[in-house]
């Protein structure tokens, strides 16, 4: 009998839910202090996850959760970019492109 594969789980910094890693978006702060979206999930640096959901992205901006997660001030432009990226990814999934 085949052994069941483990499903990697991560906690969303916005809702606190523990979710399958594939349903989350990874945000990274690297050694240079740059904060960026990591679509591959493999970039070096400290990672924080949020669910691919418009409400979560809006809450992240409103509560400035990445400022707290990365112990630094994250720009307003980054949060706007995050909301646009999440919206784009959701639309691609609805069209069946991902």
Short mmCIF file of N, CA and C in Angstrom, two decimals, residues 3-95:
data_model
loop_
_atom_site.label_atom_id
_atom_site.label_comp_id
_atom_site.label_asym_id
_atom_site.label_seq_id
_atom_site.Cartn_x
_atom_site.Cartn_y
_atom_site.Cartn_z
N UNK A 3 2.27 4.93 0.62
CA UNK A 3 2.25 5.85 1.75
C UNK A 3 1.66 7.19 1.29
N UNK A 4 0.77 7.75 2.11
CA UNK A 4 0.14 9.03 1.76
C UNK A 4 1.18 10.15 1.82
N UNK A 5 1.16 11.01 0.80
CA UNK A 5 2.12 12.12 0.75
C UNK A 5 1.66 13.24 1.68
N UNK A 6 2.63 13.88 2.32
CA UNK A 6 2.31 15.00 3.19
C UNK A 6 1.96 16.22 2.34
N UNK A 7 0.98 16.96 2.78
CA UNK A 7 0.60 18.20 2.11
C UNK A 7 1.18 19.35 2.92
N UNK A 8 2.07 20.16 2.31
CA UNK A 8 2.65 21.27 3.07
C UNK A 8 1.59 22.32 3.42
N UNK A 9 1.54 22.69 4.68
CA UNK A 9 0.57 23.67 5.15
C UNK A 9 1.32 24.91 5.65
N UNK A 10 0.71 26.06 5.46
CA UNK A 10 1.27 27.32 5.94
C UNK A 10 0.14 28.16 6.53
N UNK A 11 0.51 29.10 7.39
CA UNK A 11 -0.46 29.96 8.05
C UNK A 11 -0.53 31.32 7.36
N UNK A 12 -1.73 31.76 7.04
CA UNK A 12 -1.93 33.08 6.45
C UNK A 12 -1.71 34.15 7.52
N UNK A 13 -0.90 35.17 7.22
CA UNK A 13 -0.63 36.22 8.20
C UNK A 13 -1.83 37.15 8.39
N UNK A 14 -2.79 37.10 7.48
CA UNK A 14 -3.97 37.97 7.60
C UNK A 14 -5.05 37.30 8.45
N UNK A 15 -5.47 36.10 8.05
CA UNK A 15 -6.59 35.44 8.73
C UNK A 15 -6.15 34.50 9.84
N UNK A 16 -4.91 34.04 9.79
CA UNK A 16 -4.44 33.07 10.79
C UNK A 16 -4.83 31.64 10.46
N UNK A 17 -5.50 31.44 9.32
CA UNK A 17 -5.90 30.09 8.90
C UNK A 17 -4.68 29.29 8.45
N UNK A 18 -4.71 27.99 8.71
CA UNK A 18 -3.67 27.11 8.19
C UNK A 18 -4.24 26.46 6.93
N UNK A 19 -3.55 26.69 5.80
CA UNK A 19 -4.07 26.33 4.48
C UNK A 19 -2.99 25.61 3.69
N UNK A 20 -3.41 24.83 2.69
CA UNK A 20 -2.49 24.18 1.77
C UNK A 20 -1.61 25.25 1.12
N UNK A 21 -0.31 25.00 1.10
CA UNK A 21 0.67 25.97 0.59
C UNK A 21 0.37 26.39 -0.85
N UNK A 22 -0.20 25.49 -1.66
CA UNK A 22 -0.48 25.81 -3.06
C UNK A 22 -1.58 26.85 -3.23
N UNK A 23 -2.40 27.05 -2.20
CA UNK A 23 -3.49 28.02 -2.26
C UNK A 23 -3.10 29.37 -1.66
N UNK A 24 -1.82 29.53 -1.34
CA UNK A 24 -1.34 30.75 -0.72
C UNK A 24 -0.35 31.47 -1.64
N UNK A 25 -0.16 32.73 -1.38
CA UNK A 25 0.81 33.55 -2.11
C UNK A 25 1.92 33.93 -1.14
N UNK A 26 3.17 33.73 -1.55
CA UNK A 26 4.32 34.01 -0.68
C UNK A 26 4.87 35.40 -0.97
N UNK A 27 5.07 36.15 0.10
CA UNK A 27 5.69 37.47 0.04
C UNK A 27 7.04 37.34 0.75
N UNK A 28 8.11 37.88 0.15
CA UNK A 28 9.46 37.66 0.66
C UNK A 28 10.16 38.98 0.97
N UNK A 29 10.93 38.97 2.06
CA UNK A 29 11.87 40.06 2.35
C UNK A 29 13.26 39.44 2.28
N UNK A 30 14.10 39.95 1.37
CA UNK A 30 15.44 39.38 1.23
C UNK A 30 16.45 40.13 2.12
N UNK A 31 17.71 39.71 2.06
CA UNK A 31 18.75 40.31 2.92
C UNK A 31 18.96 41.79 2.65
N UNK A 32 18.68 42.23 1.42
CA UNK A 32 18.85 43.64 1.07
C UNK A 32 17.68 44.50 1.57
N UNK A 33 16.67 43.87 2.15
CA UNK A 33 15.52 44.60 2.67
C UNK A 33 14.43 44.84 1.64
N UNK A 34 14.54 44.19 0.48
CA UNK A 34 13.52 44.34 -0.56
C UNK A 34 12.35 43.40 -0.25
N UNK A 35 11.14 43.89 -0.41
CA UNK A 35 9.94 43.08 -0.23
C UNK A 35 9.30 42.90 -1.59
N UNK A 36 9.00 41.64 -1.94
CA UNK A 36 8.42 41.37 -3.25
C UNK A 36 7.57 40.11 -3.22
N UNK A 37 6.72 39.97 -4.25
CA UNK A 37 5.87 38.80 -4.41
C UNK A 37 6.73 37.69 -5.00
N UNK A 38 6.60 36.48 -4.44
CA UNK A 38 7.38 35.33 -4.91
C UNK A 38 6.44 34.30 -5.53
N UNK A 39 6.20 34.37 -6.84
CA UNK A 39 5.27 33.43 -7.47
C UNK A 39 5.76 31.98 -7.45
N UNK A 40 7.08 31.77 -7.40
CA UNK A 40 7.61 30.40 -7.40
C UNK A 40 7.60 29.79 -6.01
N UNK A 41 7.64 30.63 -4.98
CA UNK A 41 7.69 30.12 -3.61
C UNK A 41 9.06 29.64 -3.21
N UNK A 42 10.10 29.99 -3.98
CA UNK A 42 11.44 29.46 -3.72
C UNK A 42 12.51 30.53 -3.53
N UNK A 43 12.14 31.79 -3.54
CA UNK A 43 13.13 32.86 -3.41
C UNK A 43 13.75 32.84 -2.01
N UNK A 44 15.02 33.24 -1.93
CA UNK A 44 15.69 33.31 -0.64
C UNK A 44 15.15 34.47 0.17
N UNK A 45 15.06 34.28 1.47
CA UNK A 45 14.63 35.34 2.36
C UNK A 45 13.50 34.89 3.26
N UNK A 46 13.05 35.80 4.10
CA UNK A 46 11.96 35.52 5.03
C UNK A 46 10.65 35.60 4.28
N UNK A 47 9.84 34.57 4.41
CA UNK A 47 8.57 34.52 3.71
C UNK A 47 7.38 34.68 4.64
N UNK A 48 6.32 35.27 4.11
CA UNK A 48 5.04 35.37 4.79
C UNK A 48 3.98 35.05 3.75
N UNK A 49 2.89 34.43 4.17
CA UNK A 49 1.89 33.94 3.23
C UNK A 49 0.54 34.60 3.45
N UNK A 50 -0.18 34.83 2.33
CA UNK A 50 -1.59 35.22 2.42
C UNK A 50 -2.37 34.37 1.43
N UNK A 51 -3.66 34.21 1.73
CA UNK A 51 -4.54 33.45 0.85
C UNK A 51 -4.79 34.26 -0.42
N UNK A 52 -4.91 33.55 -1.55
CA UNK A 52 -5.21 34.21 -2.82
C UNK A 52 -6.68 34.62 -2.81
N UNK A 53 -6.95 35.78 -2.23
CA UNK A 53 -8.32 36.24 -2.04
C UNK A 53 -8.29 37.77 -2.00
N UNK A 54 -9.20 38.41 -2.72
CA UNK A 54 -9.23 39.88 -2.77
C UNK A 54 -9.44 40.50 -1.39
N UNK A 55 -10.32 39.88 -0.58
CA UNK A 55 -10.58 40.41 0.76
C UNK A 55 -9.32 40.35 1.63
N UNK A 56 -8.58 39.24 1.53
CA UNK A 56 -7.35 39.11 2.32
C UNK A 56 -6.32 40.14 1.89
N UNK A 57 -6.19 40.37 0.59
CA UNK A 57 -5.22 41.36 0.10
C UNK A 57 -5.60 42.76 0.59
N UNK A 58 -6.89 43.07 0.57
CA UNK A 58 -7.36 44.38 1.06
C UNK A 58 -7.12 44.52 2.56
N UNK A 59 -7.38 43.44 3.30
CA UNK A 59 -7.14 43.45 4.75
C UNK A 59 -5.65 43.61 5.05
N UNK A 60 -4.80 42.98 4.23
CA UNK A 60 -3.35 43.09 4.41
C UNK A 60 -2.93 44.56 4.30
N UNK A 61 -3.51 45.26 3.33
CA UNK A 61 -3.18 46.68 3.15
C UNK A 61 -3.73 47.51 4.31
N UNK A 62 -4.97 47.25 4.67
CA UNK A 62 -5.62 48.02 5.73
C UNK A 62 -4.90 47.86 7.07
N UNK A 63 -4.52 46.62 7.39
CA UNK A 63 -3.86 46.33 8.67
C UNK A 63 -2.34 46.39 8.59
N UNK A 64 -1.80 46.56 7.36
CA UNK A 64 -0.35 46.64 7.12
C UNK A 64 0.38 45.47 7.78
N UNK A 65 -0.09 44.25 7.48
CA UNK A 65 0.43 43.05 8.12
C UNK A 65 1.89 42.76 7.78
N UNK A 66 2.36 43.16 6.61
CA UNK A 66 3.74 42.86 6.25
C UNK A 66 4.72 43.79 6.97
N UNK A 67 4.26 44.96 7.39
CA UNK A 67 5.09 45.83 8.22
C UNK A 67 5.45 45.07 9.50
N UNK A 68 4.47 44.41 10.07
CA UNK A 68 4.66 43.66 11.30
C UNK A 68 5.47 42.39 11.06
N UNK A 69 5.14 41.66 9.99
CA UNK A 69 5.82 40.39 9.70
C UNK A 69 7.30 40.58 9.42
N UNK A 70 7.65 41.65 8.74
CA UNK A 70 9.04 41.86 8.33
C UNK A 70 9.76 42.91 9.19
N UNK A 71 9.09 43.44 10.21
CA UNK A 71 9.68 44.44 11.12
C UNK A 71 10.29 45.62 10.36
N UNK A 72 9.56 46.10 9.38
CA UNK A 72 10.00 47.27 8.60
C UNK A 72 8.78 47.90 7.96
N UNK A 73 8.92 49.12 7.47
CA UNK A 73 7.80 49.77 6.80
C UNK A 73 7.78 49.37 5.33
N UNK A 74 6.67 48.77 4.92
CA UNK A 74 6.49 48.34 3.53
C UNK A 74 5.69 49.44 2.82
N UNK A 75 6.10 49.78 1.60
CA UNK A 75 5.49 50.91 0.89
C UNK A 75 4.04 50.64 0.52
N UNK A 76 3.30 51.73 0.42
CA UNK A 76 1.90 51.68 0.01
C UNK A 76 1.79 51.12 -1.41
N UNK A 77 2.76 51.43 -2.27
CA UNK A 77 2.77 50.94 -3.65
C UNK A 77 2.84 49.42 -3.69
N UNK A 78 3.59 48.83 -2.75
CA UNK A 78 3.68 47.37 -2.71
C UNK A 78 2.32 46.76 -2.44
N UNK A 79 1.59 47.33 -1.48
CA UNK A 79 0.26 46.80 -1.15
C UNK A 79 -0.69 46.92 -2.35
N UNK A 80 -0.58 48.04 -3.09
CA UNK A 80 -1.41 48.21 -4.29
C UNK A 80 -1.03 47.17 -5.35
N UNK A 81 0.27 46.93 -5.50
CA UNK A 81 0.75 45.91 -6.45
C UNK A 81 0.25 44.52 -6.04
N UNK A 82 0.25 44.26 -4.74
CA UNK A 82 -0.23 42.97 -4.21
C UNK A 82 -1.70 42.76 -4.54
N UNK A 83 -2.52 43.77 -4.33
CA UNK A 83 -3.95 43.67 -4.62
C UNK A 83 -4.17 43.41 -6.10
N UNK A 84 -3.45 44.12 -6.97
CA UNK A 84 -3.58 43.92 -8.42
C UNK A 84 -3.13 42.51 -8.81
N UNK A 85 -2.05 42.02 -8.22
CA UNK A 85 -1.53 40.69 -8.54
C UNK A 85 -2.52 39.60 -8.13
N UNK A 86 -3.08 39.73 -6.93
CA UNK A 86 -4.06 38.75 -6.44
C UNK A 86 -5.28 38.74 -7.35
N UNK A 87 -5.76 39.92 -7.74
CA UNK A 87 -6.91 40.02 -8.64
C UNK A 87 -6.60 39.34 -9.97
N UNK A 88 -5.41 39.57 -10.51
CA UNK A 88 -4.97 38.96 -11.77
C UNK A 88 -4.94 37.43 -11.66
N UNK A 89 -4.36 36.91 -10.56
CA UNK A 89 -4.26 35.46 -10.36
C UNK A 89 -5.64 34.81 -10.24
N UNK A 90 -6.55 35.48 -9.55
CA UNK A 90 -7.90 34.93 -9.38
C UNK A 90 -8.60 34.85 -10.73
N UNK A 91 -8.47 35.89 -11.54
CA UNK A 91 -9.10 35.89 -12.87
C UNK A 91 -8.52 34.79 -13.75
N UNK A 92 -7.20 34.55 -13.67
CA UNK A 92 -6.57 33.48 -14.46
C UNK A 92 -7.09 32.11 -14.02
N UNK A 93 -7.28 31.93 -12.72
CA UNK A 93 -7.81 30.65 -12.23
C UNK A 93 -9.24 30.43 -12.70
N UNK A 94 -10.04 31.50 -12.69
CA UNK A 94 -11.43 31.39 -13.15
C UNK A 94 -11.50 31.01 -14.62
N UNK A 95 -10.53 31.48 -15.41
CA UNK A 95 -10.50 31.15 -16.83
C UNK A 95 -9.89 29.78 -17.10
#
